[in-house]
mmCIF file of C-alpha atoms in Angstrom:
data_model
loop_
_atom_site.group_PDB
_atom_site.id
_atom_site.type_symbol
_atom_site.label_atom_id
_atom_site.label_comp_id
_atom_site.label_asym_id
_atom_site.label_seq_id
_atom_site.Cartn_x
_atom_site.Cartn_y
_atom_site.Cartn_z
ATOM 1 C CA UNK A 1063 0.000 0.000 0.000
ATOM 2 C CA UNK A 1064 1.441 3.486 -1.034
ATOM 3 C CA UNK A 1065 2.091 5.777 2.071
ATOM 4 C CA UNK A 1066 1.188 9.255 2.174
ATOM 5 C CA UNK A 1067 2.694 11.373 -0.555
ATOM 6 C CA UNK A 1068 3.002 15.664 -0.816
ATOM 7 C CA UNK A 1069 4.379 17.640 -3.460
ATOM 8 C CA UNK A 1070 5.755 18.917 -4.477
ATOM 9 C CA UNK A 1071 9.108 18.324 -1.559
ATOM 10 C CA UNK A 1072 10.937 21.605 -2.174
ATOM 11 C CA UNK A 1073 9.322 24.912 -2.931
ATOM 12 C CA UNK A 1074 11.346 28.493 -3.016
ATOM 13 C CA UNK A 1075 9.298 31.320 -3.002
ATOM 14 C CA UNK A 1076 9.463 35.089 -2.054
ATOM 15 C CA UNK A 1077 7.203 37.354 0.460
ATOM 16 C CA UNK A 1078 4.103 38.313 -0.978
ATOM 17 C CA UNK A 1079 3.685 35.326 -2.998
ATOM 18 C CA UNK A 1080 0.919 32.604 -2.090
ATOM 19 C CA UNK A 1081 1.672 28.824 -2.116
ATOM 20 C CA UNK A 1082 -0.360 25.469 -2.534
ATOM 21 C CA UNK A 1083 0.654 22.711 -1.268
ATOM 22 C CA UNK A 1084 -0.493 19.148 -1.946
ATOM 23 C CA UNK A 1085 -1.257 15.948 0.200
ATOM 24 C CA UNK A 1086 -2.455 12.037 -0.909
ATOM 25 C CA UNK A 1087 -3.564 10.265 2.108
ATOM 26 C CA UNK A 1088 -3.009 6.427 2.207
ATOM 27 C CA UNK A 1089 -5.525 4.703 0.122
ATOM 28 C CA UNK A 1090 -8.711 4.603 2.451
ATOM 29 C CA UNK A 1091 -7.848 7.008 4.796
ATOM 30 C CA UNK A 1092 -10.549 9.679 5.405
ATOM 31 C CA UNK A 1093 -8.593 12.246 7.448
ATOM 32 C CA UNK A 1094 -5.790 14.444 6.653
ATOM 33 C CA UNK A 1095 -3.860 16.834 9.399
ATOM 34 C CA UNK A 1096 -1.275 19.436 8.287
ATOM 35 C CA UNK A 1097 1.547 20.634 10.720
ATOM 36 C CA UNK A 1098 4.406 23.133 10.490
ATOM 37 C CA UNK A 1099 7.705 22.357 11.763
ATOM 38 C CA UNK A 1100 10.371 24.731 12.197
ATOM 39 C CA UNK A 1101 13.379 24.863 14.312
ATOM 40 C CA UNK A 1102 12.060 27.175 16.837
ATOM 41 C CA UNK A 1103 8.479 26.593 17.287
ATOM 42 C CA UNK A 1104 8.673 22.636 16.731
ATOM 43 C CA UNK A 1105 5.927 21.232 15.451
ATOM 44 C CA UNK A 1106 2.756 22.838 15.455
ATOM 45 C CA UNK A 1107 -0.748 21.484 13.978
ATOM 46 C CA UNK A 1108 -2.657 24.080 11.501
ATOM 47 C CA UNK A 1109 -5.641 21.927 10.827
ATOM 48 C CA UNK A 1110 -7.522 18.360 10.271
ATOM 49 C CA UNK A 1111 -10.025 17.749 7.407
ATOM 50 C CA UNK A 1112 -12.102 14.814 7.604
ATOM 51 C CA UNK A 1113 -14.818 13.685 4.472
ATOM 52 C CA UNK A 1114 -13.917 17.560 3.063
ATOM 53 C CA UNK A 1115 -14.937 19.548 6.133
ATOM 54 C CA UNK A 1116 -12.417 20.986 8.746
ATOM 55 C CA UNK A 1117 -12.444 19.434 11.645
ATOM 56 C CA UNK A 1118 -10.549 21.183 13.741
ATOM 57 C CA UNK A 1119 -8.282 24.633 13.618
ATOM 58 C CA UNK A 1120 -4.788 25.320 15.243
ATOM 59 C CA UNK A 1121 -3.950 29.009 16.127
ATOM 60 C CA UNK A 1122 -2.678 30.005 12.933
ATOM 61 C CA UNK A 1123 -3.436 33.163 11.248
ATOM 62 C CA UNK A 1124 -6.093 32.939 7.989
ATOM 63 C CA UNK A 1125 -3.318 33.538 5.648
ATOM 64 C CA UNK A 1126 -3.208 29.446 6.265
ATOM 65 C CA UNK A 1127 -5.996 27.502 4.576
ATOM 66 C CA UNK A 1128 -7.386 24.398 3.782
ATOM 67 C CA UNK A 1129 -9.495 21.876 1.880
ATOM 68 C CA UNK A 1130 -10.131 18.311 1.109
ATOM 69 C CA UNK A 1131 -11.505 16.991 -2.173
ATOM 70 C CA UNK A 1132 -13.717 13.919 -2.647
ATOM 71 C CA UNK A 1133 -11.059 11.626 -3.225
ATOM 72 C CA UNK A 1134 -9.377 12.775 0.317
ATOM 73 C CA UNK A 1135 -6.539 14.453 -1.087
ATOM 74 C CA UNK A 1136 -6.136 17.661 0.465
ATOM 75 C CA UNK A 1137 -4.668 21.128 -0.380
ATOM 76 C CA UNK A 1138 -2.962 23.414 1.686
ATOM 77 C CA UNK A 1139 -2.738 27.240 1.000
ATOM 78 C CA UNK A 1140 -0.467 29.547 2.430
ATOM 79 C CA UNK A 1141 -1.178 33.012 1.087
ATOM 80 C CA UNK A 1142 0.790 36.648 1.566
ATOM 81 C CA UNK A 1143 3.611 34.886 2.450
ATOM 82 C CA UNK A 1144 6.156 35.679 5.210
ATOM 83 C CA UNK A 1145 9.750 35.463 5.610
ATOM 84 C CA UNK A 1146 8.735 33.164 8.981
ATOM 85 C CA UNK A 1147 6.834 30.866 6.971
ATOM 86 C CA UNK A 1148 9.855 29.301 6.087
ATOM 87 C CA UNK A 1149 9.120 25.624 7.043
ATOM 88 C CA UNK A 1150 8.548 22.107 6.705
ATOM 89 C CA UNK A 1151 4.831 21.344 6.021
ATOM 90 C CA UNK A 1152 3.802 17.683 7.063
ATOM 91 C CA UNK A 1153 0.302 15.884 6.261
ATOM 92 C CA UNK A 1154 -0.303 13.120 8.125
ATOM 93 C CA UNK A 1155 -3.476 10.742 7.021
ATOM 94 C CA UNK A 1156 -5.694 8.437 9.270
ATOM 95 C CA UNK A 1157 -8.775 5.754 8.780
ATOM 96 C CA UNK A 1158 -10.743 9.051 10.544
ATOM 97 C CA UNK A 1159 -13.133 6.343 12.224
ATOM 98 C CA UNK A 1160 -12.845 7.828 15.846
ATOM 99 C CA UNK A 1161 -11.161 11.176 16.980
ATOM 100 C CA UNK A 1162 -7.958 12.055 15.870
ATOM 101 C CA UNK A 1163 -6.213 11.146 19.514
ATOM 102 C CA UNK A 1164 -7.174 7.313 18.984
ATOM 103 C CA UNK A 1165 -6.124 6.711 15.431
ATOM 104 C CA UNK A 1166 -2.445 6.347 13.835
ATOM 105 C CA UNK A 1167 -1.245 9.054 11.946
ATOM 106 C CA UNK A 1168 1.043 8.243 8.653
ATOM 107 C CA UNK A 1169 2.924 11.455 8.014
ATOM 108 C CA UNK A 1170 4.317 12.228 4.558
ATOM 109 C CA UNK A 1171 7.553 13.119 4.097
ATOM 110 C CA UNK A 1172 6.891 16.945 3.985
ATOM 111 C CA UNK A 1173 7.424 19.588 1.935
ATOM 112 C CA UNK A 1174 9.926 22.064 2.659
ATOM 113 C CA UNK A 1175 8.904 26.099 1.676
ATOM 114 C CA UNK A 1176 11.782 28.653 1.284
ATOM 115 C CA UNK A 1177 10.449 32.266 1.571
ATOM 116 C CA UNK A 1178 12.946 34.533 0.682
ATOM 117 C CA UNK B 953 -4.995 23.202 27.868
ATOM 118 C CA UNK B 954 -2.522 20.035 26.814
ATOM 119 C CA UNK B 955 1.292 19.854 27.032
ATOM 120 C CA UNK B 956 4.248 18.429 26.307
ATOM 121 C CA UNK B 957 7.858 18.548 28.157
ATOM 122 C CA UNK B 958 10.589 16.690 26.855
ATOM 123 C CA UNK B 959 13.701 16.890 28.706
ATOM 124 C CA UNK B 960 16.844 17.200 26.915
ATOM 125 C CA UNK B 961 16.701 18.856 23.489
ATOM 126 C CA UNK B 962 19.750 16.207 22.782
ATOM 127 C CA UNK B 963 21.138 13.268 24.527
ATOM 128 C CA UNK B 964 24.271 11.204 23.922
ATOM 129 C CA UNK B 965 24.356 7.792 24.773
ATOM 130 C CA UNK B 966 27.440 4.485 23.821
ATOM 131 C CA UNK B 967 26.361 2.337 21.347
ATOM 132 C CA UNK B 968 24.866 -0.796 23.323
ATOM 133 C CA UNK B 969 24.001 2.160 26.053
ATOM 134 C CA UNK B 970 20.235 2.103 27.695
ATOM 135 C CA UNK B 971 18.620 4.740 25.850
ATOM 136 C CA UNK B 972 16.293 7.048 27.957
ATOM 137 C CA UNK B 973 14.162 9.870 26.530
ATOM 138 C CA UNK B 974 11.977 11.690 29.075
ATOM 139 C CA UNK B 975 8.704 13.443 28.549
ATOM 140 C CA UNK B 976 6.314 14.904 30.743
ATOM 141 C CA UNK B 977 2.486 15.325 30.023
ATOM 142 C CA UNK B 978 -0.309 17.800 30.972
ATOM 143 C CA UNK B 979 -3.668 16.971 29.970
ATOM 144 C CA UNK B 980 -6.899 17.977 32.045
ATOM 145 C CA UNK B 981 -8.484 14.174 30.919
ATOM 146 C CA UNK B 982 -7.057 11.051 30.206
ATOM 147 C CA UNK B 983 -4.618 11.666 27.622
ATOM 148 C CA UNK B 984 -3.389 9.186 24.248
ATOM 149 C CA UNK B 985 -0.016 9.588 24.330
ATOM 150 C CA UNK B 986 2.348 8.729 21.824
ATOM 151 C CA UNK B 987 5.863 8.751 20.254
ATOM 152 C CA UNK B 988 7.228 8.948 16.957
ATOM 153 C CA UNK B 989 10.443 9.256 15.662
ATOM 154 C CA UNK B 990 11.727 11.435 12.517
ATOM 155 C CA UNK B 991 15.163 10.607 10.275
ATOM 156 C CA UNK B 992 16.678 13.033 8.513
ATOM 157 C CA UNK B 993 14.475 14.582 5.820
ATOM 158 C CA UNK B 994 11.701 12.428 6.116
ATOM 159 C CA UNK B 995 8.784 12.486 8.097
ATOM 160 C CA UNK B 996 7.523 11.087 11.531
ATOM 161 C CA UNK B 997 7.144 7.196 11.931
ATOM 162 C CA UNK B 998 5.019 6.108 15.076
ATOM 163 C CA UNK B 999 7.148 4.017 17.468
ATOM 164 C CA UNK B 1000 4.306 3.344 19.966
ATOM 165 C CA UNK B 1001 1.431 4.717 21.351
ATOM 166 C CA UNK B 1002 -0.302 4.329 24.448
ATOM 167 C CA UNK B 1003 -4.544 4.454 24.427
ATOM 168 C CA UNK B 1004 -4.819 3.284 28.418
ATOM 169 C CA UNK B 1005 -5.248 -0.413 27.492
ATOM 170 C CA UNK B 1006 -2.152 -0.994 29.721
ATOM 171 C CA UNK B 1007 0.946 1.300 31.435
ATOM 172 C CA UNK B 1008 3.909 -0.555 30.007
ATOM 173 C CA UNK B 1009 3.445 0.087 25.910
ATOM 174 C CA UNK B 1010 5.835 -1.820 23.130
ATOM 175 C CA UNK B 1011 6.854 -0.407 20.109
ATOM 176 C CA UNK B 1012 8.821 -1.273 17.122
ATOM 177 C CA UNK B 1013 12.437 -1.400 16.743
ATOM 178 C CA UNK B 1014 13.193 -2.931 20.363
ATOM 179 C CA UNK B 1015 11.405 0.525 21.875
ATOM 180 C CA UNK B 1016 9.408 0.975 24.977
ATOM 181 C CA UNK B 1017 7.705 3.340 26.970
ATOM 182 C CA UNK B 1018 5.803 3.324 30.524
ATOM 183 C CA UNK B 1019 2.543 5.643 31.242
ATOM 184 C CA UNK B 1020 3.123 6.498 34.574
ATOM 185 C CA UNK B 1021 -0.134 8.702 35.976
ATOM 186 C CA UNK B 1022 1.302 9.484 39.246
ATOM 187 C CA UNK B 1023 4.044 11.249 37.686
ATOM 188 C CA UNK B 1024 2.668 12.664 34.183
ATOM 189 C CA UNK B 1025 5.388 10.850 32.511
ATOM 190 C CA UNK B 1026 5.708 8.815 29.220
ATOM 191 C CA UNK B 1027 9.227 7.804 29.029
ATOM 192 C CA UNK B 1028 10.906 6.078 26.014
ATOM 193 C CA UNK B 1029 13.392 3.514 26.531
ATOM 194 C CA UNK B 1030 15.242 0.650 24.671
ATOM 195 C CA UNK B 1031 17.954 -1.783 26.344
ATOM 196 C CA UNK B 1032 20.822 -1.394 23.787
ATOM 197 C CA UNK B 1033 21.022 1.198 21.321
ATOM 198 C CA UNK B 1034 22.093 0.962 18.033
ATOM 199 C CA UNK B 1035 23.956 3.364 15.425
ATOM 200 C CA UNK B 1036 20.632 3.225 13.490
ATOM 201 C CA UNK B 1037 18.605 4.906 16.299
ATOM 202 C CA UNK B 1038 20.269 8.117 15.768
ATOM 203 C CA UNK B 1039 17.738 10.383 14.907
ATOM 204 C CA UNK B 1040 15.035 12.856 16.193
ATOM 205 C CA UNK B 1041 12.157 11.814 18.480
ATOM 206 C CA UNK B 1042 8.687 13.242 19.832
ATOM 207 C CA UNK B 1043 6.726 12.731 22.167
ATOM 208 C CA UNK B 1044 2.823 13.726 21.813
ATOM 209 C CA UNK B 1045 -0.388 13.881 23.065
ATOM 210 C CA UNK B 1046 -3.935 14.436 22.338
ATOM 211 C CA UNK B 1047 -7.070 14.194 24.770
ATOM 212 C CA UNK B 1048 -10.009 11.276 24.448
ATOM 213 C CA UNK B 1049 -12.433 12.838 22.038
ATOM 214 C CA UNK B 1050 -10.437 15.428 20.478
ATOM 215 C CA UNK B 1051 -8.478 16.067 17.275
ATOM 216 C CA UNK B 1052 -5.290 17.780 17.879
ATOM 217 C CA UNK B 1053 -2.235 16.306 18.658
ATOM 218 C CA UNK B 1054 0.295 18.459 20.556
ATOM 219 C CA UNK B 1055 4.070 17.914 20.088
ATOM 220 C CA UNK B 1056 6.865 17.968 22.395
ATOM 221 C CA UNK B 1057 10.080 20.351 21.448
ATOM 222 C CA UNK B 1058 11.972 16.810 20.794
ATOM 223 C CA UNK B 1059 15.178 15.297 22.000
ATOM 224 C CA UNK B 1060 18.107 14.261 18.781
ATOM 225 C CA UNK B 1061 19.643 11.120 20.131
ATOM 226 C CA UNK B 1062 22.653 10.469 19.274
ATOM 227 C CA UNK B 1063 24.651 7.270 19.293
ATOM 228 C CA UNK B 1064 28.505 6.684 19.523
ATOM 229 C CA UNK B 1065 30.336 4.105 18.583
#
């Protein structure tokens, strides 16, 4: 079974600019969480979608949004960026069936944004 | 409000050394804890994860970690490590019923020959 897959895995862009980024959840899985990791926050979650409707929010600002298609693939868009938006963006995808605390997350292996 | 304390952004251990990475939980209900672990450029890989069926939780690659309520700790341990262990790990939480899993800073383990 493929694992969870995001492109694209490096992206350079400059302030001001927006950015999409893209996530494929293991085959069957129903929910997809984004994070941000960066050396001096750590990881920190943005958002969940589960059957294309958000779930749940992180304290981000809403320059960072979301969605989830049909097929469970999910988008993530960061727009206006910032210099400190400069990070690595994981997805992680789960079955969904119960609340996110109970099920196993499969992260992807991220995709790293350069704002310059 | 959840929490997560890891102490030790980095620890240094032999190769064949007990490997002990601590991490300290605040949750106002009974929490899921877990840990994963993250290699260089890649993303996180659950080692275990502990959902109250019992205290002392096995994972994969020889790992272990004990859910100790008394204490709000969740401590990962293995016996003997190995060169191949080297690597980032986190410890996280998230509460019965909810969606967000919170993150510890993580501790980079590394092993010496």
């Amino acid at each position: 079974k493929a694992g969870v897959t995001q492109t694209p895995r490096y992206l350079i862009k400059t302030r001001g600019q927006q950015v999409t980024l893209s996530c494929s959840p293991i085959s069957g899985h129903r929910s997809v969480s984004w994070y941000q990791q960066t050396p001096g926050q750590g990881l920190q979650f943005l958002f969940e979608y589960f059957s294309e409707t958000q779930r749940n929010k992180g304290n981000f600002p809403g320059r960072f949004s979301g969605r989830q298609f049909s097929n469970s693939r999910s988008e993530m868009n960061v727009s206006t960026l910032e210099l400190g938006d400069s990070a690595l963006y994981l997805c992680a995808s789960s079955l969904g069936r119960t609340a996110q605390g109970t099920d196993t997350q499969y992260f992807g292996p991220g995709t790293r944004l350069t704002v310059l | 409000a959840q929490s997560v304390t890891q102490l030790g952004s980095h620890v240094s251990v032999s190769e064949g050394a007990l490997v002990l990475l601590r991490c300290n939980y605040s949750s106002s209900v009974p929490p899921y804890l877990f840990w994963y672990v993250q290699y260089p450029n890649q993303g996180l890989q659950l080692l275990l994860k502990y959902t109250s069926a019992a205290t002392l939780v096995k994972g994969i690659n020889g790992f272990e970690a004990e859910f100790k309520k008394s204490e709000t700790s969740f401590h990962l341990t293995k016996p003997s490590a190995h060169m191949s262990d080297a690597a980032e790990y986190f410890c996280a939480v998230s509460e019965t019923g909810g969606f967000k899993t919170i993150f510890g800073a993580g501790t980079r383990l590394f092993v010496k020959a």
